[in-house]
Coordinates of C-alpha atoms in Angstrom, one line a residue:
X119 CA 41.3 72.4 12.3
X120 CA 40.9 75.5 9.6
X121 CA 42.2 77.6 12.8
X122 CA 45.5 75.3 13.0
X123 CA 46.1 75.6 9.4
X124 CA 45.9 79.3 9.1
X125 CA 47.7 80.3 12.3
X126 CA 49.2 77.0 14.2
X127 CA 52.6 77.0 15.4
X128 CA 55.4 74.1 15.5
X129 CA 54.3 72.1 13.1
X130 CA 50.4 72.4 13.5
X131 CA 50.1 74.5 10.8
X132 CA 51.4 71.8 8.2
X133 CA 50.1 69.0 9.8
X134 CA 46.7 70.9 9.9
X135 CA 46.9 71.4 6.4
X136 CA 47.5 67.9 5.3
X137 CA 45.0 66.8 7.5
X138 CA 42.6 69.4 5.8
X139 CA 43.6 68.0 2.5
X140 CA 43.1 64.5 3.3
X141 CA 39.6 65.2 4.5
X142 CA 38.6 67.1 1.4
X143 CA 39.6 64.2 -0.7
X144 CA 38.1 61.7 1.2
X145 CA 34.7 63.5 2.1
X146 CA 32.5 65.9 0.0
X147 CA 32.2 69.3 1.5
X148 CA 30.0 71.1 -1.0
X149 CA 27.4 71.1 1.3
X150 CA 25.6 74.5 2.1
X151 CA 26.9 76.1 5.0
X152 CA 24.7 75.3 8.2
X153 CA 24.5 79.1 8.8
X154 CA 22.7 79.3 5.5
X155 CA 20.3 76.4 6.5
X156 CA 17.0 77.4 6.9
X157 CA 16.1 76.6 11.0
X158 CA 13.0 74.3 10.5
X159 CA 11.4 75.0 13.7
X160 CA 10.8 78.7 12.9
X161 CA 7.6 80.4 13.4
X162 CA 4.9 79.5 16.0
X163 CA 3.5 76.3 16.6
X164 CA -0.1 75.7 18.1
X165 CA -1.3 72.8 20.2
X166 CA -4.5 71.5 19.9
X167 CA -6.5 68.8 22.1
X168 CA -6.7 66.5 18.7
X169 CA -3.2 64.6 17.4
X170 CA -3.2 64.7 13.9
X171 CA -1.0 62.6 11.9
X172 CA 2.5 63.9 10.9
X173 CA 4.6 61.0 9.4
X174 CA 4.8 57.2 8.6
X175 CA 7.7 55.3 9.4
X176 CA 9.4 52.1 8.3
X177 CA 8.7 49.2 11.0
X178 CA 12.8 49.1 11.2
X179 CA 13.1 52.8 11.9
X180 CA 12.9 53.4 15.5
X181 CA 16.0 55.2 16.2
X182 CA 14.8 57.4 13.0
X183 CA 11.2 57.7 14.2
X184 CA 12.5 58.9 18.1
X185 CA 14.6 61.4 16.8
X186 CA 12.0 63.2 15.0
X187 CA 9.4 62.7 18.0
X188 CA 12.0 64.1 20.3
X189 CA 13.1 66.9 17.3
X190 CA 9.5 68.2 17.5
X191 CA 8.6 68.3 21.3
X192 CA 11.6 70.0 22.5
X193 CA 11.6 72.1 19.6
X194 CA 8.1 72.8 19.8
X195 CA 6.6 71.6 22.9
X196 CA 4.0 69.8 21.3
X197 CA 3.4 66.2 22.3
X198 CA 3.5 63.5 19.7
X199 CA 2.6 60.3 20.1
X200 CA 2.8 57.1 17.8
X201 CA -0.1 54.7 16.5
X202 CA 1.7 51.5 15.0
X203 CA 4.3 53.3 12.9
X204 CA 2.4 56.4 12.5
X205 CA 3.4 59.9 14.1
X206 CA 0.7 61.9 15.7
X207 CA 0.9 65.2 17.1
X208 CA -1.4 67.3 19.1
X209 CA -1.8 70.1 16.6
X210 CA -3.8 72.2 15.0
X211 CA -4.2 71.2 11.0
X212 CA -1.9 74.7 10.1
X213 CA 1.0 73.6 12.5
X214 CA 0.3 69.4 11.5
X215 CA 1.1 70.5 8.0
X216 CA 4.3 72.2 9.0
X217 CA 5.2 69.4 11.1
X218 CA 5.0 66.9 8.7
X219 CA 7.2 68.9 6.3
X220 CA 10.0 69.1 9.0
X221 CA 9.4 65.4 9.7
X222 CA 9.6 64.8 5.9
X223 CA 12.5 66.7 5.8
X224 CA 14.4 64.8 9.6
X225 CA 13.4 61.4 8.4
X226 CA 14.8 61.6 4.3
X227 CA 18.2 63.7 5.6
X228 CA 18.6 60.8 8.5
X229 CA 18.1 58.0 5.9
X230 CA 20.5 59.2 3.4
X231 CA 23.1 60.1 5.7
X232 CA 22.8 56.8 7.3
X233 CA 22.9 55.1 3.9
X234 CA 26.5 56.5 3.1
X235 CA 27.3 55.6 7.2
X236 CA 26.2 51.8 6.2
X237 CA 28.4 51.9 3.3
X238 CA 31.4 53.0 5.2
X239 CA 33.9 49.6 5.6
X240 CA 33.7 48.6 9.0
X241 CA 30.9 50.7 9.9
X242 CA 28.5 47.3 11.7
X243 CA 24.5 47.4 12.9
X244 CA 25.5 48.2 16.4
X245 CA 27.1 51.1 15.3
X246 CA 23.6 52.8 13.9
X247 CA 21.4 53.9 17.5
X248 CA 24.9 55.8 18.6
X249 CA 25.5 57.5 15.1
X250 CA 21.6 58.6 14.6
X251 CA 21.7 59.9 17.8
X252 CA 25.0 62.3 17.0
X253 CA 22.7 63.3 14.2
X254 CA 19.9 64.4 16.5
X255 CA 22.6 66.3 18.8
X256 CA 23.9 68.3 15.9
X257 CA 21.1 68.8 14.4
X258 CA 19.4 70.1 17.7
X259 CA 22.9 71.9 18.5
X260 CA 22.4 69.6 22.1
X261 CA 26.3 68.9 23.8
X262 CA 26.7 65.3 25.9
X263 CA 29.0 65.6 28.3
X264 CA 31.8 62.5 28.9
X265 CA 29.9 59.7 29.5
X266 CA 26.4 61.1 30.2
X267 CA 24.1 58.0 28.9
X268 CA 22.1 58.4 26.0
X269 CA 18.5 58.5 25.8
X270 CA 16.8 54.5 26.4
X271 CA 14.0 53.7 25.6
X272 CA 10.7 54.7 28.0
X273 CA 10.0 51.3 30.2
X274 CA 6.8 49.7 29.7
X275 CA 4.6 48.9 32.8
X276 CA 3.5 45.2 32.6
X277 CA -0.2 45.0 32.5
X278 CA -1.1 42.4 35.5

């Protein structure tokens, strides 16, 4: 959109820039700059045969609670797995303390940002699973392609 505004032609330029406008009145972009953001998953993380606990979540925070599962094995190839609402990862204690910080950190920027989403008019219950998971695609830079499915939940085998 900045791209139209400073060199569109035919119109795009103007329209860009009212756009732009509208958009800076209407949403707060004093934000830092993602560049500047700190990438959470740098440095080396070490698995161990023991899961140690990372994070607690809220019994109504499943959508919250995958995303920061799924955050930390891709990122880090370390398996998590959960007990009740807890998070465990298998971890040695110097990575378990660094992944609780960057599931402190997942979990309180999710929450907030889907506090203002809940408070936008219009914005229903069904809409939550599909706007935390465009959270966890820009936050792991990850690109769905026209109607690729999103993630389900993993099936449970009946016990017989």
């Amino acid at each position: 959109m900045q791209a139209l505004a400073e060199q569109g032609i035919d119109g795009e330029k103007i329209s860009a820039q009212k756009k732009i406008a509208r958009l800076k009145a209407r949403f707060d972009f004093t934000s830092s700059d993602p560049t500047e953001t700190p990438d959470l998953f740098l440095g080396s993380f070490k698995r161990s045969t023991t899961a140690r606990w990372i994070y607690s979540f809220g019994r109504n925070e499943f959508d919250v609670a995958n995303s920061v599962k799924w955050a930390i094995e891709s990122a880090t190839k370390i398996k998590c797995v959960y007990r009740d609402v807890d998070l465990l990862a298998e971890a040695t204690p110097t990575t378990a303390n660094k992944l609780m910080e960057i599931a402190t950190h997942i979990a309180h920027s999710f929450r907030a940002l889907l506090e203002k989403f809940s408070a936008v008019e219009g914005v229903g219950v069904n809409d939550r699973g599909v706007f935390v998971m465009g959270l966890y695609d820009g936050m792991m830079n990850e690109v769905r392609n026209v109607g690729q499915r999103l993630p389900s939940r993993a099936s449970q085998m009946k016990m017989s």
